[in-house]
Amino acid sequence: MTAESATERAVDADAVVFPSTQWFEALAAKMAEQRDHFEKLGACDCVAQLTIWDGPGDEEWRCQFVFDEFDVIGIKEVTEADEPQADFILETDLETWQEMVDSIIEGQGQPGLDHTLNRLSMPGTPIRLWSHDPLNRDAFYRFNQTIQHFINNCASFTTHWPVD
Amino acid sequence: MTSVDNIVGDLAPLPTDGMSDPAIATDTQEYIHRYRNVHQQWGELLQTNLDRLDRGSFDLGWMDLEGSNWGTKVKPSSRGLTYTDMNRSKAYGTIPEVTEYRNFAPRGSMRDRYADQLPVIDEYDVLAKMHVWSDNLETLYEEAKVRQWNSTTDIPWHELKPASKDLEIATCQLSTFLTEVEFVAGDFPSRWIYRIAPDFFEAKNFLVSQMMDEARHMEVFRKRAIAGGGGLLHPSPAFEWALKAILESPTHSQGTFLLNVLGEGLVLSIFRAGEFLSKTHVDKEIFRLCMQDEARHVSYGTLELKAYLEAAPDQQAALTDMHAFADLGEQIILTALTDPYILEPLAVLMGDGIKHIDDGMEGVTFLWATIVEEYLQRCDRAGFDRREKCTIPLEYPWAA
């Protein structure tokens, strides 16, 4: 992240904190506004979980969001015990997520070649993709374009990152 | 009154003498003979119809609802009326373990009373549900319909700028290989759709969607090879033998295992890798869209294998037979997986150029492990434990 963009974010009153359920609710709201676009990509039905290893208080932070056709109908913070409810889990650290968001912003809604979800998760690092069920993990592949475009909408609002 | 003999006898002969191919002429004569002299029922039905018209009388037998499912309600869900919604009703959603209907009369229609009049389609010889069904079939079919894309308009072709010559050669070689693969991935379902009894129309429909997916993949990789100014390069003999083995699988369940679990699982990982190492957004888009389709086929294959092994009358024998088939199938796929026309282009792309092909091989090593592990996981999921039996090396046999 550049110093300029960091400053800009720090003073933006409308900035949405990451990680938080509000951040994903902002993405869900954008998705709802772009129904035509997401209808073209096709219905998406899965429960995705994001885990940030170094979340608030340096604790693991987990959030599940439920894709239902062309909407995200449920977003909630969860605990480790809830993990079996997710079709797949994307685990990473805050820095990786921040780099990805910065790349998407720089690309005006399109991540750079090295910052797509598949690119970052394919080698198992820096994002670890896993599931309790290999068939459910495959949902990440089946709906990849929708999930990527869902995240790409982070370019439409300002993210506030925790300060070390 | 017109007689059957007259109707059939008065038909003008097809101009077989004008056919340049003697085989076609012979086939046509045989066909005419069969429908004039062997199959008599259609002529009798025609006579009945002509008699009715000649009398000027109506036949309203089709308004008789006795024995029909008239009044059965099916409720659409929030996204429309899906097969899942339809099949909640016992009347339309009861799928036979083995069907006796080898004609086109729809499941749930009043077909029993016509049993002695309906033709028998000899080619419908896949009559057991266990050879085609999977529990996710209806869901995947709906998903396939709504997640179609168009390789002509959904790829930003005008943005395609090849990175460097060696990378473009590698991309074109990979695209050539993938074009070959997609032919068999479409032709295998086509070989079976025709043989599957219509009572399993959900399976036929899904396989049609797979054919459409594979046609689009063949199209997009052909276009990708040519669009960058390179072209289609070397076919892979090793891979073509693997493709032939898939196509000629003795049963649909065996072939589905070989194609959808093993082969498409491998290709799914290559698509993921393709997206990973793409040097342009155009290539990323292609691989991401193909990845989605491929994952549906792998999902179908995994649960079809599970359903087959669970429904087989002699489960132990089915398991033993499938292991024997897998022993050979894995070796055949290994022939393809070790081919230089596939691995070396991937290594060049992973190494970011021919100079760094050794570095790229590290990526290929990782990809190999991913392919094998995901294959074993899917086998586990299907209740088909290959971990102790797998004949594909778990680690890439590369002496660096």
PDB file of C-alpha atoms in Angstrom, chain A residues 1-86:
ATOM      1  CA  MET A   1       0.000   0.000   0.000  1.00  0.00           C
ATOM      2  CA  THR A   2       1.323   3.459  -0.823  1.00  0.00           C
ATOM      3  CA  ALA A   3       1.728   6.059   1.887  1.00  0.00           C
ATOM      4  CA  GLU A   4      -0.689   8.317   0.060  1.00  0.00           C
ATOM      5  CA  SER A   5      -3.476   5.769  -0.065  1.00  0.00           C
ATOM      6  CA  ALA A   6      -2.936   4.858   3.567  1.00  0.00           C
ATOM      7  CA  THR A   7      -3.331   8.474   4.554  1.00  0.00           C
ATOM      8  CA  GLU A   8      -6.381   8.848   2.426  1.00  0.00           C
ATOM      9  CA  ARG A   9      -7.960   5.899   4.084  1.00  0.00           C
ATOM     10  CA  ALA A  10      -7.139   7.022   7.553  1.00  0.00           C
ATOM     11  CA  VAL A  11      -9.089  10.261   7.138  1.00  0.00           C
ATOM     12  CA  ASP A  12     -12.064   8.808   5.235  1.00  0.00           C
ATOM     13  CA  ALA A  13     -15.023   8.784   7.594  1.00  0.00           C
ATOM     14  CA  ASP A  14     -16.875   6.303   5.372  1.00  0.00           C
ATOM     15  CA  ALA A  15     -14.023   3.832   5.342  1.00  0.00           C
ATOM     16  CA  VAL A  16     -15.025   0.295   6.237  1.00  0.00           C
ATOM     17  CA  VAL A  17     -12.828  -1.552   8.668  1.00  0.00           C
ATOM     18  CA  PHE A  18     -11.167  -4.773   7.606  1.00  0.00           C
ATOM     19  CA  PRO A  19     -11.617  -7.406   8.844  1.00  0.00           C
ATOM     20  CA  SER A  20     -15.251  -6.993   9.799  1.00  0.00           C
ATOM     21  CA  THR A  21     -18.658  -8.288   8.804  1.00  0.00           C
ATOM     22  CA  GLN A  22     -19.411  -4.726   7.689  1.00  0.00           C
ATOM     23  CA  TRP A  23     -16.715  -5.006   5.052  1.00  0.00           C
ATOM     24  CA  PHE A  24     -18.412  -8.055   3.536  1.00  0.00           C
ATOM     25  CA  GLU A  25     -21.827  -6.445   3.909  1.00  0.00           C
ATOM     26  CA  ALA A  26     -20.511  -3.565   1.785  1.00  0.00           C
ATOM     27  CA  LEU A  27     -19.502  -6.101  -0.865  1.00  0.00           C
ATOM     28  CA  ALA A  28     -22.918  -7.786  -0.624  1.00  0.00           C
ATOM     29  CA  ALA A  29     -24.634  -4.432  -1.084  1.00  0.00           C
ATOM     30  CA  LYS A  30     -22.593  -3.787  -4.236  1.00  0.00           C
ATOM     31  CA  MET A  31     -23.465  -7.261  -5.483  1.00  0.00           C
ATOM     32  CA  ALA A  32     -27.157  -6.515  -5.039  1.00  0.00           C
ATOM     33  CA  GLU A  33     -26.747  -3.289  -7.020  1.00  0.00           C
ATOM     34  CA  GLN A  34     -25.105  -5.219  -9.858  1.00  0.00           C
ATOM     35  CA  ARG A  35     -27.683  -7.943 -10.234  1.00  0.00           C
ATOM     36  CA  ASP A  36     -27.543  -7.921 -14.029  1.00  0.00           C
ATOM     37  CA  HIS A  37     -23.804  -8.485 -13.953  1.00  0.00           C
ATOM     38  CA  PHE A  38     -23.994 -11.329 -11.454  1.00  0.00           C
ATOM     39  CA  GLU A  39     -26.936 -12.906 -13.277  1.00  0.00           C
ATOM     40  CA  LYS A  40     -24.743 -13.054 -16.343  1.00  0.00           C
ATOM     41  CA  LEU A  41     -22.057 -14.868 -14.380  1.00  0.00           C
ATOM     42  CA  GLY A  42     -24.706 -17.338 -13.217  1.00  0.00           C
ATOM     43  CA  ALA A  43     -26.203 -18.462  -9.948  1.00  0.00           C
ATOM     44  CA  CYS A  44     -23.760 -19.122  -7.136  1.00  0.00           C
ATOM     45  CA  ASP A  45     -24.700 -21.305  -4.199  1.00  0.00           C
ATOM     46  CA  CYS A  46     -22.132 -21.986  -1.526  1.00  0.00           C
ATOM     47  CA  VAL A  47     -20.964 -21.019   1.927  1.00  0.00           C
ATOM     48  CA  ALA A  48     -17.524 -19.441   1.899  1.00  0.00           C
ATOM     49  CA  GLN A  49     -15.384 -18.766   4.943  1.00  0.00           C
ATOM     50  CA  LEU A  50     -12.526 -16.350   5.264  1.00  0.00           C
ATOM     51  CA  THR A  51     -10.090 -16.802   8.110  1.00  0.00           C
ATOM     52  CA  ILE A  52      -7.570 -14.090   8.942  1.00  0.00           C
ATOM     53  CA  TRP A  53      -4.842 -15.481  11.152  1.00  0.00           C
ATOM     54  CA  ASP A  54      -3.822 -12.139  12.634  1.00  0.00           C
ATOM     55  CA  GLY A  55      -7.235 -10.550  13.080  1.00  0.00           C
ATOM     56  CA  PRO A  56      -8.287  -8.020  15.748  1.00  0.00           C
ATOM     57  CA  GLY A  57      -6.298  -8.474  18.935  1.00  0.00           C
ATOM     58  CA  ASP A  58      -3.943 -10.672  16.931  1.00  0.00           C
ATOM     59  CA  GLU A  59      -6.541 -13.419  17.228  1.00  0.00           C
ATOM     60  CA  GLU A  60      -7.863 -15.551  14.397  1.00  0.00           C
ATOM     61  CA  TRP A  61     -10.894 -13.921  12.795  1.00  0.00           C
ATOM     62  CA  ARG A  62     -13.438 -16.011  10.919  1.00  0.00           C
ATOM     63  CA  CYS A  63     -16.344 -14.912   8.795  1.00  0.00           C
ATOM     64  CA  GLN A  64     -18.768 -16.968   6.755  1.00  0.00           C
ATOM     65  CA  PHE A  65     -20.843 -15.561   3.915  1.00  0.00           C
ATOM     66  CA  VAL A  66     -23.651 -17.427   2.201  1.00  0.00           C
ATOM     67  CA  PHE A  67     -24.022 -17.061  -1.554  1.00  0.00           C
ATOM     68  CA  ASP A  68     -27.571 -17.764  -2.654  1.00  0.00           C
ATOM     69  CA  GLU A  69     -28.164 -17.452  -6.391  1.00  0.00           C
ATOM     70  CA  PHE A  70     -27.248 -13.811  -7.116  1.00  0.00           C
ATOM     71  CA  ASP A  71     -27.014 -12.493  -3.565  1.00  0.00           C
ATOM     72  CA  VAL A  72     -25.130 -12.921  -0.351  1.00  0.00           C
ATOM     73  CA  ILE A  73     -27.885 -13.612   2.149  1.00  0.00           C
ATOM     74  CA  GLY A  74     -25.931 -14.157   5.326  1.00  0.00           C
ATOM     75  CA  ILE A  75     -22.705 -12.803   6.751  1.00  0.00           C
ATOM     76  CA  LYS A  76     -21.585 -13.651  10.246  1.00  0.00           C
ATOM     77  CA  GLU A  77     -18.535 -13.983  12.389  1.00  0.00           C
ATOM     78  CA  VAL A  78     -18.017 -17.580  13.350  1.00  0.00           C
ATOM     79  CA  THR A  79     -15.824 -19.730  15.524  1.00  0.00           C
ATOM     80  CA  GLU A  80     -13.711 -22.742  14.729  1.00  0.00           C
ATOM     81  CA  ALA A  81     -16.640 -24.963  15.698  1.00  0.00           C
ATOM     82  CA  ASP A  82     -18.672 -23.542  12.803  1.00  0.00           C
ATOM     83  CA  GLU A  83     -16.119 -24.453  10.153  1.00  0.00           C
ATOM     84  CA  PRO A  84     -17.863 -27.646   8.973  1.00  0.00           C
ATOM     85  CA  GLN A  85     -20.753 -25.455   7.806  1.00  0.00           C
ATOM     86  CA  ALA A  86     -18.512 -23.809   5.224  1.00  0.00           C
TER      87      ALA A  86
END
